[in-house]
Coordinates of C-alpha atoms and ligand atoms in Angstrom, one line a residue:
M205 CA -8.6 7.6 14.8
D206 CA -8.3 9.9 12.4
L207 CA -11.2 10.6 10.2
Y208 CA -11.8 12.0 6.8
E209 CA -12.6 15.2 5.5
Y210 CA -16.2 14.6 5.1
Q211 CA -16.4 12.8 8.3
G212 CA -14.9 15.9 9.9
K213 CA -17.3 18.3 8.3
E214 CA -20.6 16.5 9.2
L215 CA -19.5 16.5 13.0
F216 CA -18.4 20.2 12.1
R217 CA -22.2 20.8 10.7
R218 CA -23.4 19.0 13.9
F219 CA -22.2 21.9 15.5
G220 CA -23.1 24.7 14.0
I221 CA -20.2 25.3 12.0
P222 CA -20.5 26.3 8.5
V223 CA -19.4 23.7 5.6
S224 CA -20.2 23.3 2.2
E225 CA -23.1 21.0 1.1
G226 CA -21.8 17.7 -0.4
R227 CA -22.1 13.8 -1.3
L228 CA -20.0 11.0 -1.2
A229 CA -18.9 8.8 -4.3
T230 CA -16.8 6.0 -5.0
S231 CA -17.0 5.7 -8.8
P232 CA -17.6 8.7 -11.5
E233 CA -20.7 7.5 -12.1
E234 CA -22.0 8.5 -8.5
A235 CA -19.7 11.7 -8.9
R236 CA -21.6 12.5 -12.1
A237 CA -24.8 11.8 -10.4
A238 CA -23.9 13.9 -7.0
A239 CA -22.5 16.8 -9.0
D240 CA -26.1 16.7 -11.0
E241 CA -27.4 17.0 -7.7
L242 CA -25.6 19.7 -6.2
G243 CA -25.6 21.6 -9.5
G244 CA -23.0 24.7 -10.8
Q245 CA -19.8 23.8 -10.3
V246 CA -18.2 21.6 -7.6
V247 CA -14.8 20.7 -6.0
V248 CA -13.9 16.6 -6.4
K249 CA -12.1 16.2 -3.1
A250 CA -9.5 12.8 -2.5
Q251 CA -11.0 11.2 0.9
V252 CA -7.7 10.2 2.5
L253 CA -5.6 10.0 5.9
T254 CA -3.3 11.9 5.0
G255 CA -3.0 15.9 4.3
G256 CA -1.6 17.6 1.2
R257 CA -4.3 16.7 -1.4
G258 CA -4.0 19.8 -3.1
K259 CA -0.8 19.5 -4.3
A260 CA -1.2 16.0 -5.5
G261 CA -4.1 16.7 -7.7
G262 CA -6.6 15.1 -5.5
V263 CA -8.6 18.1 -4.9
K264 CA -9.9 19.2 -8.3
L265 CA -12.5 21.7 -9.7
A266 CA -15.4 20.7 -11.9
D267 CA -17.7 22.7 -14.1
D268 CA -20.4 20.6 -14.4
A269 CA -21.4 16.6 -14.1
A270 CA -19.8 15.2 -17.1
D271 CA -16.5 17.5 -15.9
A272 CA -16.8 16.2 -12.2
E273 CA -17.2 12.6 -13.9
R274 CA -14.3 13.1 -15.9
K275 CA -12.2 14.4 -12.5
A276 CA -13.6 11.4 -10.6
H277 CA -11.9 9.2 -12.7
D278 CA -8.8 10.6 -12.6
I279 CA -8.4 11.2 -8.6
L280 CA -10.0 7.6 -8.1
G281 CA -7.1 4.8 -7.6
L282 CA -4.7 7.9 -7.0
D283 CA -1.7 7.1 -4.6
I284 CA -1.4 10.0 -2.2
R285 CA 1.7 9.8 -0.2
G286 CA 1.0 6.0 0.2
H287 CA -2.9 6.4 0.4
V288 CA -4.9 5.0 -1.9
V289 CA -8.0 7.0 -3.0
R290 CA -11.1 4.7 -2.4
R291 CA -13.6 7.4 -2.1
L292 CA -14.7 11.3 -3.7
W293 CA -16.1 14.2 -1.5
I294 CA -18.3 16.0 -4.2
E295 CA -18.7 19.5 -2.8
R296 CA -20.6 22.8 -4.1
A297 CA -17.5 24.7 -4.9
S298 CA -17.0 27.7 -3.1
E299 CA -15.5 31.4 -4.1
I300 CA -12.2 32.1 -2.3
A301 CA -11.4 35.8 -1.7
K302 CA -9.0 34.8 1.7
E303 CA -7.5 31.4 3.2
Y304 CA -7.3 31.5 7.0
Y305 CA -6.3 28.9 9.3
L306 CA -7.8 27.6 12.4
S307 CA -6.6 24.7 14.6
L308 CA -7.7 23.6 18.4
T309 CA -5.2 20.6 19.7
F310 CA -3.7 19.5 22.9
D311 CA -0.3 21.5 24.1
R312 CA 1.1 18.7 26.0
S313 CA 3.8 20.6 27.8
E314 CA 1.1 22.8 29.0
K315 CA -1.5 20.3 29.3
K316 CA -3.9 22.6 28.2
P317 CA -6.2 22.6 24.6
L318 CA -4.3 25.2 22.3
F319 CA -5.8 27.2 19.6
M320 CA -3.9 28.6 16.9
L321 CA -5.2 31.4 14.2
T322 CA -3.8 33.0 11.6
T323 CA -4.8 34.9 8.3
E324 CA -2.0 32.9 6.3
G325 CA -3.8 29.7 5.6
G326 CA -3.9 27.3 2.7
V327 CA -0.6 26.6 3.5
E328 CA 0.9 23.9 5.8
I329 CA 1.2 25.2 9.0
E330 CA 4.7 24.1 9.7
E331 CA 5.6 25.8 6.9
V332 CA 4.1 29.3 8.0
A333 CA 5.4 28.4 12.0
A334 CA 8.8 28.6 9.9
A335 CA 8.7 31.4 7.4
K336 CA 6.2 34.2 9.6
P337 CA 5.7 32.6 13.2
D338 CA 4.3 36.4 14.4
A339 CA 1.6 35.3 11.9
I340 CA 0.1 32.5 14.2
A341 CA -1.8 33.8 17.0
R342 CA -1.8 31.3 20.0
L343 CA -4.4 30.6 22.4
H344 CA -4.5 28.2 25.5
V345 CA -7.4 27.6 27.4
N346 CA -8.0 26.6 31.2
V347 CA -10.3 23.9 30.9
L348 CA -11.2 24.6 35.0
E349 CA -12.2 27.8 33.7
G350 CA -13.8 26.3 30.7
F351 CA -13.4 28.8 27.3
Q352 CA -14.7 32.2 27.4
P353 CA -15.8 34.0 24.6
Y354 CA -13.2 37.3 26.0
Q355 CA -10.5 34.6 25.0
A356 CA -11.8 34.1 21.5
R357 CA -11.5 37.7 20.4
R358 CA -8.1 38.1 22.0
L359 CA -6.9 35.0 19.5
I360 CA -9.0 36.9 16.8
Y361 CA -7.1 40.3 17.5
G362 CA -3.5 38.3 17.7
A363 CA -4.0 37.2 13.8
N364 CA -4.8 40.9 13.3
I365 CA -8.8 40.1 11.6
D366 CA -10.1 43.8 11.4
D367 CA -13.1 43.3 9.7
P368 CA -15.8 43.4 12.1
N369 CA -18.1 41.4 9.5
E370 CA -15.3 38.4 9.9
Q371 CA -14.4 39.1 13.4
R372 CA -18.1 38.1 14.4
Q373 CA -18.3 34.9 12.4
V374 CA -14.7 33.9 13.2
L375 CA -15.6 34.4 16.9
D376 CA -18.9 32.0 16.2
V377 CA -16.8 29.6 14.7
I378 CA -14.1 29.5 17.2
G379 CA -16.7 28.8 20.3
K380 CA -18.1 26.0 18.1
L381 CA -15.1 24.6 17.6
Y382 CA -14.1 24.2 21.2
R383 CA -17.6 22.6 22.0
C384 CA -16.6 20.7 18.9
F385 CA -13.4 19.4 20.4
V386 CA -14.4 18.6 23.7
E387 CA -17.8 16.8 23.1
T388 CA -16.4 14.2 20.5
D389 CA -13.3 13.8 22.8
A390 CA -10.9 15.1 19.8
M391 CA -7.8 15.4 20.1
L392 CA -7.3 17.7 16.7
C393 CA -9.6 19.7 15.1
E394 CA -7.5 21.6 11.8
V395 CA -9.6 23.8 9.5
N396 CA -7.4 24.6 6.7
P397 CA -8.1 26.7 5.0
L398 CA -11.1 28.6 7.1
I399 CA -12.3 30.9 3.9
V400 CA -13.7 33.7 3.6
T401 CA -15.8 34.4 0.2
P402 CA -16.3 37.3 -1.7
E403 CA -19.4 38.2 0.2
G404 CA -17.8 38.1 3.5
E405 CA -19.0 34.8 4.5
V406 CA -16.9 32.7 6.7
K407 CA -16.8 28.9 6.3
A408 CA -14.8 25.5 7.1
L409 CA -13.4 24.2 3.4
D410 CA -11.4 21.5 4.5
S411 CA -11.1 19.7 7.7
K412 CA -8.6 17.3 9.8
F413 CA -9.8 15.4 12.7
T414 CA -8.5 13.3 15.2
V415 CA -10.3 11.6 17.4
D416 CA -9.1 9.8 21.2
E417 CA -9.2 6.0 20.7
S418 CA -9.8 5.7 24.4
A419 CA -13.1 7.6 24.3
L420 CA -14.7 6.4 21.3
F421 CA -17.0 3.9 23.7
R422 CA -18.8 7.3 24.6
H423 CA -19.0 8.0 20.6
P424 CA -20.6 4.7 18.9
D425 CA -21.7 7.2 15.8
I426 CA -17.5 8.3 15.5
A427 CA -16.7 4.5 16.6
E428 CA -18.8 3.8 13.2
M429 CA -17.0 6.2 10.8
R430 CA -13.7 3.7 11.0
D431 CA -12.9 2.5 7.3
V432 CA -11.7 -0.9 8.4
E433 CA -10.3 -1.0 4.7
A434 CA -8.0 1.6 5.1
A435 CA -5.9 0.3 8.0
D436 CA -3.1 -1.9 7.9
P437 CA -4.5 -5.2 8.3
L438 CA -2.1 -6.1 10.9
E439 CA -3.2 -2.9 12.8
A440 CA -6.8 -4.0 12.3
F441 CA -6.0 -8.0 13.3
A442 CA -4.0 -6.4 16.3
R443 CA -6.8 -4.2 17.3
E444 CA -9.3 -7.3 16.9
K445 CA -7.2 -9.3 19.6
G446 CA -6.7 -6.2 22.2
V447 CA -3.1 -5.7 21.3
T448 CA -1.7 -2.6 21.6
Y449 CA 0.7 -2.7 18.2
V450 CA 1.9 -0.1 15.7
K451 CA 4.1 -1.5 12.7
L452 CA 7.3 -0.1 11.7
D453 CA 9.5 -0.8 8.7
G454 CA 12.4 -2.7 10.1
S455 CA 13.1 -6.9 10.3
V456 CA 13.1 -7.0 14.1
G457 CA 9.8 -8.1 15.7
I458 CA 9.4 -6.6 19.2
L459 CA 7.4 -7.5 22.5
G460 CA 8.1 -5.7 26.0
N461 CA 5.8 -5.5 29.0
G462 CA 4.8 -1.8 29.3
A463 CA 4.9 0.7 27.2
G464 CA 8.2 2.3 28.5
L465 CA 9.9 -0.8 28.1
S466 CA 8.6 -1.5 24.8
M467 CA 10.0 1.7 23.8
S468 CA 13.0 1.2 24.9
T469 CA 13.5 -1.8 23.5
V470 CA 12.5 -0.4 20.0
D471 CA 15.6 1.9 20.9
V472 CA 17.8 -0.8 22.0
V473 CA 17.5 -2.4 18.7
V474 CA 18.5 0.6 17.0
V475 CA 21.7 0.8 19.1
A476 CA 22.5 -2.6 18.1
G477 CA 22.2 -1.5 14.3
G478 CA 18.9 -3.3 13.8
R479 CA 15.2 -2.1 12.5
P480 CA 12.5 -2.2 15.0
A481 CA 9.3 -4.3 12.6
N482 CA 7.0 -2.9 15.0
F483 CA 6.3 -1.8 18.7
C484 CA 4.0 -4.0 20.4
D485 CA 3.4 -3.5 24.4
L486 CA 1.8 -6.5 25.9
G487 CA 0.9 -4.9 29.1
G488 CA 0.9 -5.4 32.9
G489 CA -0.8 -9.0 32.5
G490 CA 1.7 -11.2 30.6
D491 CA -0.6 -14.3 31.3
A492 CA -0.3 -17.3 28.4
E493 CA -3.2 -15.5 26.5
G494 CA -1.5 -12.1 26.5
V495 CA 1.8 -13.7 24.6
V496 CA 0.2 -16.1 22.7
D497 CA -2.3 -12.9 21.0
A498 CA 0.6 -10.7 20.7
L499 CA 3.4 -13.5 19.2
E500 CA 0.2 -14.5 16.9
V501 CA 0.2 -10.6 15.4
I502 CA 4.1 -10.5 15.4
N503 CA 4.1 -13.4 13.8
R504 CA 2.1 -12.5 10.7
D505 CA 4.1 -9.4 9.4
P506 CA 6.1 -10.9 6.9
D507 CA 8.9 -8.6 7.1
V508 CA 9.9 -10.1 10.7
R509 CA 13.6 -12.0 10.4
S510 CA 13.6 -12.0 14.5
I511 CA 11.4 -11.4 17.7
F512 CA 12.9 -9.7 20.8
F513 CA 10.7 -10.7 23.9
N514 CA 11.7 -8.5 26.8
I515 CA 10.3 -8.6 29.9
F516 CA 10.8 -6.8 33.0
G517 CA 8.8 -8.8 35.6
G518 CA 7.5 -6.6 38.2
I519 CA 3.5 -7.2 38.6
T520 CA 4.2 -9.3 35.8
R521 CA 5.8 -12.7 36.8
C522 CA 8.4 -14.1 34.4
D523 CA 7.9 -17.7 35.4
E524 CA 4.3 -16.9 34.0
V525 CA 5.6 -15.0 30.9
A526 CA 7.8 -18.1 30.3
R527 CA 5.2 -20.6 30.4
G528 CA 3.3 -18.3 28.2
I529 CA 5.8 -18.3 25.7
L530 CA 6.2 -22.4 25.5
E531 CA 2.3 -21.9 25.3
A532 CA 2.4 -19.6 22.3
L533 CA 5.0 -22.0 20.6
H534 CA 3.2 -25.0 20.9
R535 CA -0.3 -23.2 19.8
I536 CA 1.2 -21.5 16.8
E537 CA 4.1 -22.0 14.3
I538 CA 6.7 -19.2 14.5
A539 CA 9.4 -20.0 12.0
V540 CA 11.7 -17.2 12.9
P541 CA 14.2 -17.3 16.0
I542 CA 12.6 -15.3 19.3
V543 CA 15.2 -13.8 21.6
V544 CA 14.4 -13.4 25.6
R545 CA 15.3 -11.6 27.6
L546 CA 13.8 -11.9 31.3
D547 CA 14.5 -10.2 34.4
G548 CA 12.6 -9.2 37.6
T549 CA 9.9 -11.1 39.6
N550 CA 10.9 -14.9 39.0
A551 CA 13.2 -14.4 36.6
D552 CA 15.1 -17.2 37.5
E553 CA 12.3 -19.9 37.4
G554 CA 11.4 -17.9 34.0
R555 CA 14.7 -18.9 32.8
A556 CA 14.6 -22.4 34.1
I557 CA 11.2 -23.4 32.5
L558 CA 13.0 -22.4 29.5
A559 CA 16.0 -23.9 29.4
D560 CA 14.0 -26.8 30.5
A561 CA 11.9 -27.0 27.4
A562 CA 14.3 -25.6 25.4
P563 CA 12.7 -25.5 22.1
P564 CA 15.2 -25.2 19.2
N565 CA 14.1 -21.4 17.9
L566 CA 14.7 -19.8 21.3
H567 CA 17.8 -18.1 22.6
V568 CA 17.9 -16.9 26.2
E569 CA 19.9 -13.9 26.8
P570 CA 20.8 -12.2 30.1
T571 CA 20.8 -8.4 29.4
M572 CA 18.8 -6.0 27.2
L573 CA 21.6 -5.2 24.8
D574 CA 23.0 -9.1 24.4
A575 CA 19.3 -9.8 23.3
A576 CA 18.9 -7.0 21.2
K577 CA 22.5 -7.5 19.4
R578 CA 21.7 -11.5 18.9
A579 CA 18.1 -10.5 17.9
V580 CA 19.4 -7.8 15.1
E581 CA 22.6 -10.3 14.1
L582 CA 19.6 -13.7 13.6
A583 CA 17.4 -11.0 11.6
A584 CA 20.5 -10.3 9.5
Ligands
LIG297 P1 -5.5 19.9 1.1 O1 -4.7 20.0 -0.2 O2 -5.3 17.7 1.3 O3 -5.0 20.5 2.4 O4 -7.3 20.2 0.7 P2 -8.0 21.2 1.0 O5 -9.4 20.6 1.2 O6 -7.7 22.4 1.8 O7 -7.7 22.0 -0.6 C1 -6.6 22.4 -1.3 C2 -7.1 24.0 -1.8 O8 -8.0 23.4 -3.1 C3 -7.6 24.6 -1.1 O9 -6.7 25.4 0.1 C4 -8.2 25.7 -2.0 O10 -7.1 26.5 -2.4 C5 -8.7 25.1 -3.3 N1 -10.3 24.4 -2.4 C6 -10.8 23.6 -2.2 N2 -11.9 23.6 -2.2 C7 -12.2 24.6 -3.2 C8 -13.3 25.3 -3.3 O11 -15.0 24.9 -3.3 N3 -13.3 26.1 -4.3 C9 -12.3 26.4 -4.8 N4 -12.0 27.8 -5.7 N5 -10.7 26.2 -4.2 C10 -10.9 25.0 -3.3
LIG298 MN1 -6.3 21.6 3.9

């Protein structure tokens, strides 16, 4: 789950990482009041779950409360890469002498958390990685040994931060960021920029924070931060139903059992010349209830022109899935054609059940590729 900047900063603050004081606002009037309370120059920042807000005009300095109200008026409603601005973070403005970059994420190939630090902050890290790869210091943390302060020192020297006053503060932030990352079950904590003020004070000026969905049960306070309005309504509905679903931009609805088979189903639809409308994994069960829920979610997507139902029966039995499909067709109205491929445990029984019932919009195909071609044809 991605957090807004102000939510990430709230977590930073709890772990002792220095951030600026600020207020949330959802209208120009609230922005004015917030700026009034904070006093002096403020920065008005669009809160959207995407980066590059600065370039898109979503981050603006304001000289006083009246100016903050005007800037808030300009930014609210702005569309930043498909995200409409509904919330603003009004923060006491900082003076910036230097912009650094610090992040902590998982390096899946090394199976370790990875720190990245560079003095070339303020721009996107991908740009730095392309133009000046040597400017980025990297450090893997051995989770069994845990994080050790000497490692942070290595990171700081690697990034060529040589001012002792900065070194001390950045060292402190690195240690706190590690605790924050581990204790919130984060998958990404990015501070860009990590600034140094003209007075030499180090501070997190931005936050990009992703928390592991699967760990949210341990963090009810973070789970509550979810903005249900910002979520794709279909994905929200799927979550409600307990269905693993990701919306994509094509027209062939996809349902498979198991993440691997579902991914392959997405691929084979592309191979057959089509575009998948979603990724949806039925999981290992495949009971009627699960099939009904998944089909209900897929069927709600107005872009779906056909549904490819791809089952390989291992633990899941194809006869049970076939009964689930019939049950679903009985309970929900599905106007689009459904192409079914059943293979594995009890596949013959499953196909026989479907052939007996023979619903008019159901097509059974023998192989995955045949089924994909048929589904693509029917969606055209
Ligand atoms: P992003 O564009 O979405 O990454 O948003 P950021 O929060 O990183 O802000 C973008 C840029 O705005 C920063 O890199 C800074 O240069 C500038 N900025 C943000 N906050 C302040 C501030 O308090 N004072 C000043 N002078 N500039 C700021
Ligand atoms: Mn940023």
